[in-house]
Amino acid sequence: MTNQEFTALVANYERLVYTVCYRLVQDEATAEDLTQEAFLAAYTHRDSCPAGFERQWLARIAANKAKDHLQSAYSRHTLLPGDDAIPPGLSPPAEDLAVSRSETAAITEIIQNLREPYRQVCILHFLKECTPEETALRLERPVKTVRTQISRGKLQIQEQWNRRSSHGIV
């Protein structure tokens, strides 16, 4: 993608990217900053944009930037080492963070151990947050096939999660 093509892309989709960011963070200034970050990330990775999916690609980048911001320590007001000035109770309990991390690791392990064709599809969709269309494009499969594989993979993940939970493995 040339610089002129990217400039046209920015002109066409700047309102979309801003709207996606604003809907998630509910703050105008933060949404403006995240819009700039999203376009910077898009520019850096402009060669990985799938042809014909520019809108979805930019919306996904914007959503990921906003989600990253919402999960950051600053926006959650969590205590970081040396931040004794923050009143107690504003950060989530350490136990909740540890459980959340262990559950994420367990789900990631389950996905990585799925059999094909579900493993690749679920890694792209659930872990790398690609849309079914982006996943289909990357794997060179029909979108309908990818949607079916996502659905079946999700069922397998749920079954394995339930098995682990019932055995107290999580």
JSON list of C-alpha atoms in Angstrom, two decimals:
[
{"chain": "A", "resi": 1, "resn": "MET", "atom": "CA", "xyz": [0.00, 0.00, 0.00]},
{"chain": "A", "resi": 2, "resn": "THR", "atom": "CA", "xyz": [1.48, 3.34, -1.04]},
{"chain": "A", "resi": 3, "resn": "ASN", "atom": "CA", "xyz": [1.51, 6.47, 1.13]},
{"chain": "A", "resi": 4, "resn": "GLN", "atom": "CA", "xyz": [-1.16, 8.05, -1.09]},
{"chain": "A", "resi": 5, "resn": "GLU", "atom": "CA", "xyz": [-3.40, 5.00, -0.72]},
{"chain": "A", "resi": 6, "resn": "PHE", "atom": "CA", "xyz": [-2.92, 5.06, 3.04]},
{"chain": "A", "resi": 7, "resn": "THR", "atom": "CA", "xyz": [-3.74, 8.79, 3.16]},
{"chain": "A", "resi": 8, "resn": "ALA", "atom": "CA", "xyz": [-6.97, 8.06, 1.28]},
{"chain": "A", "resi": 9, "resn": "LEU", "atom": "CA", "xyz": [-7.70, 5.23, 3.73]},
{"chain": "A", "resi": 10, "resn": "VAL", "atom": "CA", "xyz": [-7.30, 7.62, 6.67]},
{"chain": "A", "resi": 11, "resn": "ALA", "atom": "CA", "xyz": [-9.58, 10.20, 5.03]},
{"chain": "A", "resi": 12, "resn": "ASN", "atom": "CA", "xyz": [-12.25, 7.57, 4.34]},
{"chain": "A", "resi": 13, "resn": "TYR", "atom": "CA", "xyz": [-12.24, 5.85, 7.73]},
{"chain": "A", "resi": 14, "resn": "GLU", "atom": "CA", "xyz": [-11.11, 8.40, 10.35]},
{"chain": "A", "resi": 15, "resn": "ARG", "atom": "CA", "xyz": [-14.69, 8.87, 11.62]},
{"chain": "A", "resi": 16, "resn": "LEU", "atom": "CA", "xyz": [-15.23, 5.11, 11.85]},
{"chain": "A", "resi": 17, "resn": "VAL", "atom": "CA", "xyz": [-12.01, 4.58, 13.83]},
{"chain": "A", "resi": 18, "resn": "TYR", "atom": "CA", "xyz": [-12.84, 7.48, 16.16]},
{"chain": "A", "resi": 19, "resn": "THR", "atom": "CA", "xyz": [-16.38, 6.17, 16.69]},
{"chain": "A", "resi": 20, "resn": "VAL", "atom": "CA", "xyz": [-15.16, 2.66, 17.53]},
{"chain": "A", "resi": 21, "resn": "CYS", "atom": "CA", "xyz": [-12.70, 4.09, 20.05]},
{"chain": "A", "resi": 22, "resn": "TYR", "atom": "CA", "xyz": [-15.21, 6.50, 21.55]},
{"chain": "A", "resi": 23, "resn": "ARG", "atom": "CA", "xyz": [-17.91, 3.82, 21.95]},
{"chain": "A", "resi": 24, "resn": "LEU", "atom": "CA", "xyz": [-15.51, 1.72, 23.98]},
{"chain": "A", "resi": 25, "resn": "VAL", "atom": "CA", "xyz": [-13.77, 4.35, 26.13]},
{"chain": "A", "resi": 26, "resn": "GLN", "atom": "CA", "xyz": [-16.58, 6.95, 26.41]},
{"chain": "A", "resi": 27, "resn": "ASP", "atom": "CA", "xyz": [-14.10, 9.86, 26.51]},
{"chain": "A", "resi": 28, "resn": "GLU", "atom": "CA", "xyz": [-13.52, 12.24, 23.60]},
{"chain": "A", "resi": 29, "resn": "ALA", "atom": "CA", "xyz": [-9.88, 13.09, 24.30]},
{"chain": "A", "resi": 30, "resn": "THR", "atom": "CA", "xyz": [-8.93, 9.47, 24.91]},
{"chain": "A", "resi": 31, "resn": "ALA", "atom": "CA", "xyz": [-10.78, 8.41, 21.76]},
{"chain": "A", "resi": 32, "resn": "GLU", "atom": "CA", "xyz": [-8.84, 11.00, 19.75]},
{"chain": "A", "resi": 33, "resn": "ASP", "atom": "CA", "xyz": [-5.53, 9.70, 21.15]},
{"chain": "A", "resi": 34, "resn": "LEU", "atom": "CA", "xyz": [-6.51, 6.11, 20.47]},
{"chain": "A", "resi": 35, "resn": "THR", "atom": "CA", "xyz": [-7.56, 7.03, 16.93]},
{"chain": "A", "resi": 36, "resn": "GLN", "atom": "CA", "xyz": [-4.07, 8.37, 16.30]},
{"chain": "A", "resi": 37, "resn": "GLU", "atom": "CA", "xyz": [-2.52, 5.25, 17.83]},
{"chain": "A", "resi": 38, "resn": "ALA", "atom": "CA", "xyz": [-4.74, 3.04, 15.68]},
{"chain": "A", "resi": 39, "resn": "PHE", "atom": "CA", "xyz": [-3.73, 4.78, 12.47]},
{"chain": "A", "resi": 40, "resn": "LEU", "atom": "CA", "xyz": [-0.07, 4.69, 13.50]},
{"chain": "A", "resi": 41, "resn": "ALA", "atom": "CA", "xyz": [-0.36, 0.92, 14.06]},
{"chain": "A", "resi": 42, "resn": "ALA", "atom": "CA", "xyz": [-2.21, 0.57, 10.76]},
{"chain": "A", "resi": 43, "resn": "TYR", "atom": "CA", "xyz": [0.49, 2.52, 8.95]},
{"chain": "A", "resi": 44, "resn": "THR", "atom": "CA", "xyz": [3.21, 0.38, 10.50]},
{"chain": "A", "resi": 45, "resn": "HIS", "atom": "CA", "xyz": [1.44, -2.81, 9.38]},
{"chain": "A", "resi": 46, "resn": "ARG", "atom": "CA", "xyz": [-0.19, -1.45, 6.22]},
{"chain": "A", "resi": 47, "resn": "ASP", "atom": "CA", "xyz": [1.20, -4.26, 4.07]},
{"chain": "A", "resi": 48, "resn": "SER", "atom": "CA", "xyz": [-0.72, -6.85, 6.11]},
{"chain": "A", "resi": 49, "resn": "CYS", "atom": "CA", "xyz": [-4.09, -5.25, 5.33]},
{"chain": "A", "resi": 50, "resn": "PRO", "atom": "CA", "xyz": [-6.19, -7.76, 3.39]},
{"chain": "A", "resi": 51, "resn": "ALA", "atom": "CA", "xyz": [-7.41, -6.26, 0.12]},
{"chain": "A", "resi": 52, "resn": "GLY", "atom": "CA", "xyz": [-11.11, -5.45, 0.26]},
{"chain": "A", "resi": 53, "resn": "PHE", "atom": "CA", "xyz": [-11.24, -5.67, 4.07]},
{"chain": "A", "resi": 54, "resn": "GLU", "atom": "CA", "xyz": [-9.77, -2.26, 4.94]},
{"chain": "A", "resi": 55, "resn": "ARG", "atom": "CA", "xyz": [-12.81, -1.15, 6.93]},
{"chain": "A", "resi": 56, "resn": "GLN", "atom": "CA", "xyz": [-12.92, -4.30, 9.07]},
{"chain": "A", "resi": 57, "resn": "TRP", "atom": "CA", "xyz": [-9.15, -4.27, 9.48]},
{"chain": "A", "resi": 58, "resn": "LEU", "atom": "CA", "xyz": [-9.12, -0.67, 10.74]},
{"chain": "A", "resi": 59, "resn": "ALA", "atom": "CA", "xyz": [-12.12, -1.24, 13.01]},
{"chain": "A", "resi": 60, "resn": "ARG", "atom": "CA", "xyz": [-10.38, -4.26, 14.56]},
{"chain": "A", "resi": 61, "resn": "ILE", "atom": "CA", "xyz": [-7.20, -2.26, 15.16]},
{"chain": "A", "resi": 62, "resn": "ALA", "atom": "CA", "xyz": [-9.22, 0.55, 16.76]},
{"chain": "A", "resi": 63, "resn": "ALA", "atom": "CA", "xyz": [-11.15, -1.87, 18.97]},
{"chain": "A", "resi": 64, "resn": "ASN", "atom": "CA", "xyz": [-7.93, -3.56, 20.07]},
{"chain": "A", "resi": 65, "resn": "LYS", "atom": "CA", "xyz": [-6.31, -0.21, 20.91]},
{"chain": "A", "resi": 66, "resn": "ALA", "atom": "CA", "xyz": [-9.35, 0.79, 22.97]},
{"chain": "A", "resi": 67, "resn": "LYS", "atom": "CA", "xyz": [-9.47, -2.58, 24.74]},
{"chain": "A", "resi": 68, "resn": "ASP", "atom": "CA", "xyz": [-5.75, -2.35, 25.51]},
{"chain": "A", "resi": 69, "resn": "HIS", "atom": "CA", "xyz": [-6.32, 1.09, 26.98]},
{"chain": "A", "resi": 70, "resn": "LEU", "atom": "CA", "xyz": [-9.23, -0.12, 29.12]},
{"chain": "A", "resi": 71, "resn": "GLN", "atom": "CA", "xyz": [-7.13, -3.02, 30.41]},
{"chain": "A", "resi": 72, "resn": "SER", "atom": "CA", "xyz": [-4.12, -0.85, 31.21]},
{"chain": "A", "resi": 73, "resn": "ALA", "atom": "CA", "xyz": [-3.14, -0.29, 34.81]},
{"chain": "A", "resi": 74, "resn": "TYR", "atom": "CA", "xyz": [-3.75, 3.45, 34.43]},
{"chain": "A", "resi": 75, "resn": "SER", "atom": "CA", "xyz": [-7.38, 3.15, 33.36]},
{"chain": "A", "resi": 76, "resn": "ARG", "atom": "CA", "xyz": [-8.15, 0.45, 35.94]},
{"chain": "A", "resi": 77, "resn": "HIS", "atom": "CA", "xyz": [-6.39, 2.39, 38.70]},
{"chain": "A", "resi": 78, "resn": "THR", "atom": "CA", "xyz": [-4.54, -0.69, 39.89]},
{"chain": "A", "resi": 79, "resn": "LEU", "atom": "CA", "xyz": [-1.67, -0.45, 42.28]},
{"chain": "A", "resi": 80, "resn": "LEU", "atom": "CA", "xyz": [1.73, -0.71, 40.71]},
{"chain": "A", "resi": 81, "resn": "PRO", "atom": "CA", "xyz": [4.92, -1.14, 42.72]},
{"chain": "A", "resi": 82, "resn": "GLY", "atom": "CA", "xyz": [5.63, 2.18, 44.40]},
{"chain": "A", "resi": 83, "resn": "ASP", "atom": "CA", "xyz": [2.09, 3.56, 43.99]},
{"chain": "A", "resi": 84, "resn": "ASP", "atom": "CA", "xyz": [1.23, 3.73, 47.67]},
{"chain": "A", "resi": 85, "resn": "ALA", "atom": "CA", "xyz": [-0.68, 7.00, 47.23]},
{"chain": "A", "resi": 86, "resn": "ILE", "atom": "CA", "xyz": [-3.66, 5.29, 45.56]},
{"chain": "A", "resi": 87, "resn": "PRO", "atom": "CA", "xyz": [-6.37, 4.52, 48.11]},
{"chain": "A", "resi": 88, "resn": "PRO", "atom": "CA", "xyz": [-7.05, 0.84, 48.76]},
{"chain": "A", "resi": 89, "resn": "GLY", "atom": "CA", "xyz": [-10.10, -0.65, 47.11]},
{"chain": "A", "resi": 90, "resn": "LEU", "atom": "CA", "xyz": [-9.59, 0.95, 43.70]},
{"chain": "A", "resi": 91, "resn": "SER", "atom": "CA", "xyz": [-7.60, -1.98, 42.34]},
{"chain": "A", "resi": 92, "resn": "PRO", "atom": "CA", "xyz": [-8.99, -5.47, 41.84]},
{"chain": "A", "resi": 93, "resn": "PRO", "atom": "CA", "xyz": [-7.96, -7.98, 44.49]},
{"chain": "A", "resi": 94, "resn": "ALA", "atom": "CA", "xyz": [-4.73, -9.82, 43.69]},
{"chain": "A", "resi": 95, "resn": "GLU", "atom": "CA", "xyz": [-6.58, -13.14, 43.95]},
{"chain": "A", "resi": 96, "resn": "ASP", "atom": "CA", "xyz": [-8.95, -12.09, 41.15]},
{"chain": "A", "resi": 97, "resn": "LEU", "atom": "CA", "xyz": [-6.02, -11.12, 38.93]},
{"chain": "A", "resi": 98, "resn": "ALA", "atom": "CA", "xyz": [-4.23, -14.42, 39.61]},
{"chain": "A", "resi": 99, "resn": "VAL", "atom": "CA", "xyz": [-7.37, -16.47, 38.88]},
{"chain": "A", "resi": 100, "resn": "SER", "atom": "CA", "xyz": [-8.02, -14.50, 35.70]},
{"chain": "A", "resi": 101, "resn": "ARG", "atom": "CA", "xyz": [-4.46, -15.05, 34.48]},
{"chain": "A", "resi": 102, "resn": "SER", "atom": "CA", "xyz": [-4.56, -18.77, 35.27]},
{"chain": "A", "resi": 103, "resn": "GLU", "atom": "CA", "xyz": [-7.90, -19.16, 33.48]},
{"chain": "A", "resi": 104, "resn": "THR", "atom": "CA", "xyz": [-6.53, -17.32, 30.43]},
{"chain": "A", "resi": 105, "resn": "ALA", "atom": "CA", "xyz": [-3.48, -19.58, 30.40]},
{"chain": "A", "resi": 106, "resn": "ALA", "atom": "CA", "xyz": [-5.66, -22.69, 30.70]},
{"chain": "A", "resi": 107, "resn": "ILE", "atom": "CA", "xyz": [-7.94, -21.61, 27.83]},
{"chain": "A", "resi": 108, "resn": "THR", "atom": "CA", "xyz": [-4.92, -20.75, 25.69]},
{"chain": "A", "resi": 109, "resn": "GLU", "atom": "CA", "xyz": [-3.50, -24.22, 26.38]},
{"chain": "A", "resi": 110, "resn": "ILE", "atom": "CA", "xyz": [-6.80, -25.87, 25.45]},
{"chain": "A", "resi": 111, "resn": "ILE", "atom": "CA", "xyz": [-6.94, -23.93, 22.16]},
{"chain": "A", "resi": 112, "resn": "GLN", "atom": "CA", "xyz": [-3.34, -24.77, 21.29]},
{"chain": "A", "resi": 113, "resn": "ASN", "atom": "CA", "xyz": [-4.03, -28.47, 21.89]},
{"chain": "A", "resi": 114, "resn": "LEU", "atom": "CA", "xyz": [-7.11, -28.67, 19.65]},
{"chain": "A", "resi": 115, "resn": "ARG", "atom": "CA", "xyz": [-6.85, -30.95, 16.64]},
{"chain": "A", "resi": 116, "resn": "GLU", "atom": "CA", "xyz": [-6.86, -29.55, 13.13]},
{"chain": "A", "resi": 117, "resn": "PRO", "atom": "CA", "xyz": [-8.66, -27.91, 11.40]},
{"chain": "A", "resi": 118, "resn": "TYR", "atom": "CA", "xyz": [-9.95, -26.28, 14.58]},
{"chain": "A", "resi": 119, "resn": "ARG", "atom": "CA", "xyz": [-6.61, -25.34, 16.18]},
{"chain": "A", "resi": 120, "resn": "GLN", "atom": "CA", "xyz": [-5.46, -22.82, 13.54]},
{"chain": "A", "resi": 121, "resn": "VAL", "atom": "CA", "xyz": [-8.91, -21.30, 13.19]},
{"chain": "A", "resi": 122, "resn": "CYS", "atom": "CA", "xyz": [-9.40, -20.91, 16.96]},
{"chain": "A", "resi": 123, "resn": "ILE", "atom": "CA", "xyz": [-5.92, -19.48, 17.49]},
{"chain": "A", "resi": 124, "resn": "LEU", "atom": "CA", "xyz": [-6.57, -16.81, 14.87]},
{"chain": "A", "resi": 125, "resn": "HIS", "atom": "CA", "xyz": [-10.13, -16.08, 15.99]},
{"chain": "A", "resi": 126, "resn": "PHE", "atom": "CA", "xyz": [-9.96, -16.31, 19.80]},
{"chain": "A", "resi": 127, "resn": "LEU", "atom": "CA", "xyz": [-6.33, -15.56, 20.61]},
{"chain": "A", "resi": 128, "resn": "LYS", "atom": "CA", "xyz": [-5.37, -13.16, 17.82]},
{"chain": "A", "resi": 129, "resn": "GLU", "atom": "CA", "xyz": [-8.91, -11.73, 17.58]},
{"chain": "A", "resi": 130, "resn": "CYS", "atom": "CA", "xyz": [-9.24, -12.03, 13.82]},
{"chain": "A", "resi": 131, "resn": "THR", "atom": "CA", "xyz": [-12.72, -11.85, 12.32]},
{"chain": "A", "resi": 132, "resn": "PRO", "atom": "CA", "xyz": [-14.02, -14.94, 10.50]},
{"chain": "A", "resi": 133, "resn": "GLU", "atom": "CA", "xyz": [-13.42, -13.09, 7.24]},
{"chain": "A", "resi": 134, "resn": "GLU", "atom": "CA", "xyz": [-9.81, -12.29, 8.14]},
{"chain": "A", "resi": 135, "resn": "THR", "atom": "CA", "xyz": [-9.27, -15.87, 9.31]},
{"chain": "A", "resi": 136, "resn": "ALA", "atom": "CA", "xyz": [-10.70, -17.23, 6.06]},
{"chain": "A", "resi": 137, "resn": "LEU", "atom": "CA", "xyz": [-8.45, -14.94, 4.07]},
{"chain": "A", "resi": 138, "resn": "ARG", "atom": "CA", "xyz": [-5.33, -15.96, 6.00]},
{"chain": "A", "resi": 139, "resn": "LEU", "atom": "CA", "xyz": [-6.08, -19.69, 5.82]},
{"chain": "A", "resi": 140, "resn": "GLU", "atom": "CA", "xyz": [-7.44, -19.53, 2.27]},
{"chain": "A", "resi": 141, "resn": "ARG", "atom": "CA", "xyz": [-10.69, -21.21, 3.27]},
{"chain": "A", "resi": 142, "resn": "PRO", "atom": "CA", "xyz": [-14.31, -20.25, 2.58]},
{"chain": "A", "resi": 143, "resn": "VAL", "atom": "CA", "xyz": [-15.80, -17.93, 5.22]},
{"chain": "A", "resi": 144, "resn": "LYS", "atom": "CA", "xyz": [-18.71, -20.31, 5.85]},
{"chain": "A", "resi": 145, "resn": "THR", "atom": "CA", "xyz": [-16.25, -23.16, 6.52]},
{"chain": "A", "resi": 146, "resn": "VAL", "atom": "CA", "xyz": [-14.31, -20.97, 8.95]},
{"chain": "A", "resi": 147, "resn": "ARG", "atom": "CA", "xyz": [-17.51, -19.97, 10.78]},
{"chain": "A", "resi": 148, "resn": "THR", "atom": "CA", "xyz": [-18.45, -23.65, 11.15]},
{"chain": "A", "resi": 149, "resn": "GLN", "atom": "CA", "xyz": [-14.95, -24.52, 12.38]},
{"chain": "A", "resi": 150, "resn": "ILE", "atom": "CA", "xyz": [-15.07, -21.66, 14.91]},
{"chain": "A", "resi": 151, "resn": "SER", "atom": "CA", "xyz": [-18.42, -22.90, 16.20]},
{"chain": "A", "resi": 152, "resn": "ARG", "atom": "CA", "xyz": [-17.25, -26.51, 16.49]},
{"chain": "A", "resi": 153, "resn": "GLY", "atom": "CA", "xyz": [-13.93, -25.44, 18.00]},
{"chain": "A", "resi": 154, "resn": "LYS", "atom": "CA", "xyz": [-15.78, -23.37, 20.59]},
{"chain": "A", "resi": 155, "resn": "LEU", "atom": "CA", "xyz": [-17.83, -26.43, 21.57]},
{"chain": "A", "resi": 156, "resn": "GLN", "atom": "CA", "xyz": [-14.64, -28.47, 21.98]},
{"chain": "A", "resi": 157, "resn": "ILE", "atom": "CA", "xyz": [-13.08, -25.71, 24.09]},
{"chain": "A", "resi": 158, "resn": "GLN", "atom": "CA", "xyz": [-16.18, -25.60, 26.31]},
{"chain": "A", "resi": 159, "resn": "GLU", "atom": "CA", "xyz": [-16.18, -29.40, 26.73]},
{"chain": "A", "resi": 160, "resn": "GLN", "atom": "CA", "xyz": [-12.51, -29.47, 27.71]},
{"chain": "A", "resi": 161, "resn": "TRP", "atom": "CA", "xyz": [-12.97, -26.48, 30.03]},
{"chain": "A", "resi": 162, "resn": "ASN", "atom": "CA", "xyz": [-15.91, -28.18, 31.75]},
{"chain": "A", "resi": 163, "resn": "ARG", "atom": "CA", "xyz": [-13.87, -31.39, 32.12]},
{"chain": "A", "resi": 164, "resn": "ARG", "atom": "CA", "xyz": [-10.99, -29.45, 33.69]},
{"chain": "A", "resi": 165, "resn": "SER", "atom": "CA", "xyz": [-13.32, -27.48, 35.96]},
{"chain": "A", "resi": 166, "resn": "SER", "atom": "CA", "xyz": [-15.09, -30.60, 37.19]},
{"chain": "A", "resi": 167, "resn": "HIS", "atom": "CA", "xyz": [-11.72, -32.15, 38.07]},
{"chain": "A", "resi": 168, "resn": "GLY", "atom": "CA", "xyz": [-10.45, -28.98, 39.75]},
{"chain": "A", "resi": 169, "resn": "ILE", "atom": "CA", "xyz": [-7.55, -28.61, 37.30]},
{"chain": "A", "resi": 170, "resn": "VAL", "atom": "CA", "xyz": [-7.99, -24.91, 36.50]}
]
